[in-house]
Amino acid sequence: MIDFVREKLAKTGADALLITQPANVRYLSGFGTPEDGRILITQDSAVLITDGRYIAQAKEQSKLQQDIIASGSQWPARVIALAKGKKLAVEADHLTHTQFEGFAKTLDVIGVENFLTEFRVIKQPHEIKLISEAAKLTDEAFSHILNIIKVGMTEVEVALELERFMRMGGADSVAFPITVASGYRSSMPHGTASTKVLAEHELVTLDFGAKIQGYHSDMTRTLAMGSLSEDEEKMYAAVLEAQETALDAIGPEKDGQEIDRIARDILGEHDLDQYFSHSLGHGVGLMIHEEPSLRANVPYILKAGMTATIEPGAYIPGKYGVRIEDLVVITSTSKHVLSISDKSLIRL
Ligand code: ZN
Ligand code: ZN
């Protein structure tokens, strides 16, 4: 991978590249605490710069040459020393303005953006394996919570039980703050779990995932606490139809905006498209939201090795909402759906 990066670097006219964005540091080095590491790449070296706390860890996790500094805050000075006389490319979409100015005092510096995106968006087999493991643990956590969740629990209790299950099952952490949004709160697409108590006849949206060795998963299911109103039942059926139709349609060489359109049109047939207030989906990898983006009016041709979520939803502000989300990997001929949890309406 570093060779491809070097080839791309040569085209920028710079002769050194500084990687600071943690997901990118992890991607190129394997180092598991990437927020405390930086990578300097030249045409004949690739060095992971980290500090004394990580001597053993860096050695164990990374194949890159290692440069151990006395204190974490000294990395800019070390970069300046190592890149002396070189034209340095930095990640302008991550480095702070102050850090950039600091380098520019002594080095010839240029900014590059999304430099590794074209590589990272196509997952390698070891990455797909970890994302699949995270998705499997997410499915298992969902099966587990179905035995636990009941009227009278708070949203936070549900979220903590999901987290406990995934941590005990080997997750580094949750993939993002867990959404447990019940009743009127289900109309908030990102309703992080609150102290609200689950009540009878409510919809409850659970959006969660696990992180394993830096790789994320992402899944949403919406449950019913007992019986629902006719309109709520109709909304669930419409969102499910939109989700399954978009899922059927996705594959290699398809355009993300078309897949978004398919889901949006189905919600439109049920007069619910005005309540679908976000994009259809996103890639998942070392970050929870990354390319590709499946959204209206933005072309994005999907390729084998990309991941994508398909997560249509409908939210009537202040009343209720439904979202259903699966995670897929695009293959050379079709896709592999990683989320296997039941999507028919579960009434508890
Ligand atoms: Zn999600
Ligand atoms: Zn998502």
CSV table of N, CA and C in Angstrom, one decimal, residues 201-275:
chain,number,residue,atom,x,y,z
A,201,HIS,N,-47.0,0.6,23.6
A,201,HIS,CA,-47.4,1.1,22.3
A,201,HIS,C,-46.5,2.1,21.7
A,202,GLU,N,-45.2,2.0,22.0
A,202,GLU,CA,-44.2,2.9,21.4
A,202,GLU,C,-43.4,2.2,20.4
A,203,LEU,N,-42.9,3.0,19.4
A,203,LEU,CA,-41.8,2.5,18.6
A,203,LEU,C,-40.5,2.8,19.3
A,204,VAL,N,-39.5,1.9,19.1
A,204,VAL,CA,-38.2,2.1,19.7
A,204,VAL,C,-37.2,1.8,18.6
A,205,THR,N,-36.4,2.8,18.3
A,205,THR,CA,-35.3,2.7,17.3
A,205,THR,C,-34.0,2.4,18.0
A,206,LEU,N,-33.3,1.4,17.6
A,206,LEU,CA,-32.0,1.0,18.2
A,206,LEU,C,-31.0,1.1,17.0
A,207,ASP,N,-30.1,2.0,17.1
A,207,ASP,CA,-29.0,2.2,16.1
A,207,ASP,C,-27.7,2.0,16.8
A,208,PHE,N,-26.9,1.0,16.4
A,208,PHE,CA,-25.7,0.7,17.2
A,208,PHE,C,-24.8,-0.1,16.4
A,209,GLY,N,-23.5,-0.2,16.9
A,209,GLY,CA,-22.5,-1.0,16.2
A,209,GLY,C,-21.4,-1.3,17.1
A,210,ALA,N,-20.5,-2.2,16.7
A,210,ALA,CA,-19.3,-2.5,17.5
A,210,ALA,C,-18.1,-2.0,16.8
A,211,LYS,N,-17.0,-1.8,17.5
A,211,LYS,CA,-15.7,-1.5,16.9
A,211,LYS,C,-14.8,-2.6,17.3
A,212,ILE,N,-14.2,-3.2,16.3
A,212,ILE,CA,-13.2,-4.3,16.5
A,212,ILE,C,-11.9,-4.0,15.8
A,213,GLN,N,-10.8,-3.9,16.6
A,213,GLN,CA,-9.5,-3.5,16.0
A,213,GLN,C,-9.6,-2.3,15.1
A,214,GLY,N,-10.4,-1.3,15.5
A,214,GLY,CA,-10.5,-0.1,14.8
A,214,GLY,C,-11.6,0.0,13.7
A,215,TYR,N,-12.2,-1.2,13.4
A,215,TYR,CA,-13.2,-1.3,12.3
A,215,TYR,C,-14.6,-1.4,12.9
A,216,HIS,N,-15.5,-0.6,12.3
A,216,HIS,CA,-16.8,-0.4,12.8
A,216,HIS,C,-17.9,-1.2,12.1
A,217,SER,N,-19.0,-1.4,12.8
A,217,SER,CA,-20.3,-1.9,12.1
A,217,SER,C,-21.4,-0.9,12.5
A,218,ASP,N,-22.5,-1.0,11.8
A,218,ASP,CA,-23.6,-0.1,11.9
A,218,ASP,C,-24.9,-0.8,11.5
A,219,MET,N,-25.9,-0.8,12.4
A,219,MET,CA,-27.1,-1.4,12.1
A,219,MET,C,-28.3,-0.7,12.9
A,220,THR,N,-29.4,-0.6,12.3
A,220,THR,CA,-30.6,-0.1,13.0
A,220,THR,C,-31.8,-1.0,12.8
A,221,ARG,N,-32.5,-1.2,13.9
A,221,ARG,CA,-33.8,-1.9,13.9
A,221,ARG,C,-34.7,-1.1,14.7
A,222,THR,N,-36.0,-1.1,14.3
A,222,THR,CA,-37.1,-0.4,15.0
A,222,THR,C,-38.0,-1.4,15.6
A,223,LEU,N,-38.3,-1.4,16.8
A,223,LEU,CA,-39.2,-2.4,17.5
A,223,LEU,C,-40.5,-1.7,17.9
A,224,ALA,N,-41.5,-2.5,18.2
A,224,ALA,CA,-42.8,-2.0,18.7
A,224,ALA,C,-42.9,-2.6,20.1
A,225,MET,N,-43.2,-1.7,21.1
A,225,MET,CA,-43.5,-2.2,22.4
A,225,MET,C,-45.0,-2.4,22.5
A,226,GLY,N,-45.4,-3.6,22.0
A,226,GLY,CA,-46.9,-3.9,22.0
A,226,GLY,C,-47.5,-3.5,20.7
A,227,SER,N,-48.7,-3.2,20.7
A,227,SER,CA,-49.4,-2.8,19.4
A,227,SER,C,-49.2,-1.4,19.1
A,228,LEU,N,-49.3,-1.1,17.8
A,228,LEU,CA,-49.1,0.3,17.3
A,228,LEU,C,-50.3,0.8,16.6
A,229,SER,N,-50.3,2.1,16.3
A,229,SER,CA,-51.4,2.7,15.6
A,229,SER,C,-51.3,2.3,14.1
A,230,GLU,N,-52.4,2.4,13.4
A,230,GLU,CA,-52.4,2.1,12.0
A,230,GLU,C,-51.4,2.8,11.2
A,231,ASP,N,-51.2,4.1,11.5
A,231,ASP,CA,-50.2,5.0,10.8
A,231,ASP,C,-48.8,4.5,11.1
A,232,GLU,N,-48.6,4.2,12.3
A,232,GLU,CA,-47.2,3.7,12.7
A,232,GLU,C,-46.9,2.4,11.9
A,233,GLU,N,-47.9,1.5,11.9
A,233,GLU,CA,-47.8,0.2,11.2
A,233,GLU,C,-47.5,0.5,9.7
A,234,LYS,N,-48.2,1.4,9.1
A,234,LYS,CA,-48.0,1.8,7.7
A,234,LYS,C,-46.6,2.3,7.5
A,235,MET,N,-46.2,3.2,8.4
A,235,MET,CA,-44.8,3.8,8.2
A,235,MET,C,-43.8,2.6,8.2
A,236,TYR,N,-43.9,1.7,9.2
A,236,TYR,CA,-43.0,0.6,9.3
A,236,TYR,C,-42.9,-0.2,8.0
A,237,ALA,N,-44.1,-0.5,7.4
A,237,ALA,CA,-44.1,-1.3,6.2
A,237,ALA,C,-43.5,-0.5,5.0
A,238,ALA,N,-43.7,0.8,5.0
A,238,ALA,CA,-43.2,1.6,3.9
A,238,ALA,C,-41.6,1.7,4.0
A,239,VAL,N,-41.1,1.9,5.2
A,239,VAL,CA,-39.7,2.0,5.4
A,239,VAL,C,-39.0,0.7,5.0
A,240,LEU,N,-39.7,-0.4,5.4
A,240,LEU,CA,-39.1,-1.7,5.2
A,240,LEU,C,-39.1,-2.0,3.6
A,241,GLU,N,-40.2,-1.6,3.0
A,241,GLU,CA,-40.2,-1.8,1.5
A,241,GLU,C,-39.1,-1.0,0.8
A,242,ALA,N,-39.0,0.2,1.3
A,242,ALA,CA,-37.9,1.1,0.7
A,242,ALA,C,-36.5,0.5,1.0
A,243,GLN,N,-36.3,0.0,2.2
A,243,GLN,CA,-35.0,-0.6,2.5
A,243,GLN,C,-34.7,-1.8,1.7
A,244,GLU,N,-35.7,-2.7,1.6
A,244,GLU,CA,-35.5,-4.0,0.9
A,244,GLU,C,-35.3,-3.8,-0.6
A,245,THR,N,-36.1,-2.8,-1.1
A,245,THR,CA,-35.9,-2.6,-2.6
A,245,THR,C,-34.6,-2.0,-2.9
A,246,ALA,N,-34.1,-1.0,-2.1
A,246,ALA,CA,-32.8,-0.4,-2.3
A,246,ALA,C,-31.7,-1.5,-2.1
A,247,LEU,N,-31.9,-2.3,-1.1
A,247,LEU,CA,-30.9,-3.4,-0.9
A,247,LEU,C,-30.8,-4.4,-2.1
A,248,ASP,N,-32.0,-4.7,-2.7
A,248,ASP,CA,-32.0,-5.5,-3.9
A,248,ASP,C,-31.2,-4.9,-5.0
A,249,ALA,N,-31.4,-3.5,-5.1
A,249,ALA,CA,-30.8,-2.8,-6.3
A,249,ALA,C,-29.3,-2.6,-6.2
A,250,ILE,N,-28.8,-2.6,-5.0
A,250,ILE,CA,-27.4,-2.1,-4.8
A,250,ILE,C,-26.4,-3.2,-5.4
A,251,GLY,N,-25.3,-2.8,-6.0
A,251,GLY,CA,-24.3,-3.7,-6.5
A,251,GLY,C,-23.2,-2.9,-7.2
A,252,PRO,N,-22.3,-3.7,-7.8
A,252,PRO,CA,-21.1,-3.0,-8.4
A,252,PRO,C,-21.6,-2.2,-9.6
A,253,GLU,N,-20.9,-1.1,-9.9
A,253,GLU,CA,-21.2,-0.2,-11.0
A,253,GLU,C,-22.6,0.5,-10.9
A,254,LYS,N,-23.3,0.3,-9.8
A,254,LYS,CA,-24.5,1.1,-9.6
A,254,LYS,C,-24.1,2.5,-9.0
A,255,ASP,N,-25.0,3.5,-9.3
A,255,ASP,CA,-24.7,4.8,-8.8
A,255,ASP,C,-25.5,5.1,-7.5
A,256,GLY,N,-24.7,5.5,-6.5
A,256,GLY,CA,-25.3,5.7,-5.1
A,256,GLY,C,-26.5,6.6,-5.2
A,257,GLN,N,-26.5,7.6,-6.0
A,257,GLN,CA,-27.7,8.5,-6.0
A,257,GLN,C,-28.9,7.8,-6.6
A,258,GLU,N,-28.7,6.8,-7.4
A,258,GLU,CA,-29.9,6.0,-8.0
A,258,GLU,C,-30.5,5.1,-6.9
A,259,ILE,N,-29.6,4.6,-6.1
A,259,ILE,CA,-30.1,3.7,-5.0
A,259,ILE,C,-30.9,4.6,-4.0
A,260,ASP,N,-30.3,5.7,-3.7
A,260,ASP,CA,-31.1,6.7,-2.8
A,260,ASP,C,-32.4,7.0,-3.4
A,261,ARG,N,-32.4,7.2,-4.7
A,261,ARG,CA,-33.7,7.6,-5.4
A,261,ARG,C,-34.7,6.5,-5.3
A,262,ILE,N,-34.3,5.3,-5.4
A,262,ILE,CA,-35.2,4.1,-5.3
A,262,ILE,C,-35.9,4.1,-4.0
A,263,ALA,N,-35.2,4.3,-2.9
A,263,ALA,CA,-35.8,4.3,-1.6
A,263,ALA,C,-36.7,5.5,-1.4
A,264,ARG,N,-36.2,6.6,-1.9
A,264,ARG,CA,-37.0,7.9,-1.7
A,264,ARG,C,-38.3,7.8,-2.5
A,265,ASP,N,-38.3,7.2,-3.7
A,265,ASP,CA,-39.5,7.1,-4.5
A,265,ASP,C,-40.5,6.2,-3.8
A,266,ILE,N,-40.1,5.1,-3.2
A,266,ILE,CA,-41.0,4.2,-2.5
A,266,ILE,C,-41.7,5.0,-1.3
A,267,LEU,N,-40.8,5.7,-0.6
A,267,LEU,CA,-41.4,6.5,0.6
A,267,LEU,C,-42.4,7.5,0.0
A,268,GLY,N,-42.1,8.0,-1.2
A,268,GLY,CA,-43.0,9.0,-1.8
A,268,GLY,C,-44.3,8.4,-2.2
A,269,GLU,N,-44.3,7.2,-2.6
A,269,GLU,CA,-45.6,6.5,-2.9
A,269,GLU,C,-46.5,6.4,-1.7
A,270,HIS,N,-45.9,6.4,-0.5
A,270,HIS,CA,-46.6,6.3,0.7
A,270,HIS,C,-46.8,7.7,1.4
A,271,ASP,N,-46.5,8.8,0.6
A,271,ASP,CA,-46.5,10.1,1.2
A,271,ASP,C,-45.6,10.3,2.4
A,272,LEU,N,-44.5,9.7,2.4
A,272,LEU,CA,-43.6,9.8,3.5
A,272,LEU,C,-42.2,10.4,3.2
A,273,ASP,N,-42.0,10.7,1.9
A,273,ASP,CA,-40.7,11.1,1.5
A,273,ASP,C,-40.3,12.4,2.1
A,274,GLN,N,-41.3,13.3,2.4
A,274,GLN,CA,-40.9,14.5,3.1
A,274,GLN,C,-40.4,14.3,4.5
A,275,TYR,N,-40.6,13.1,5.0
A,275,TYR,CA,-40.1,12.8,6.4
A,275,TYR,C,-38.8,12.0,6.4
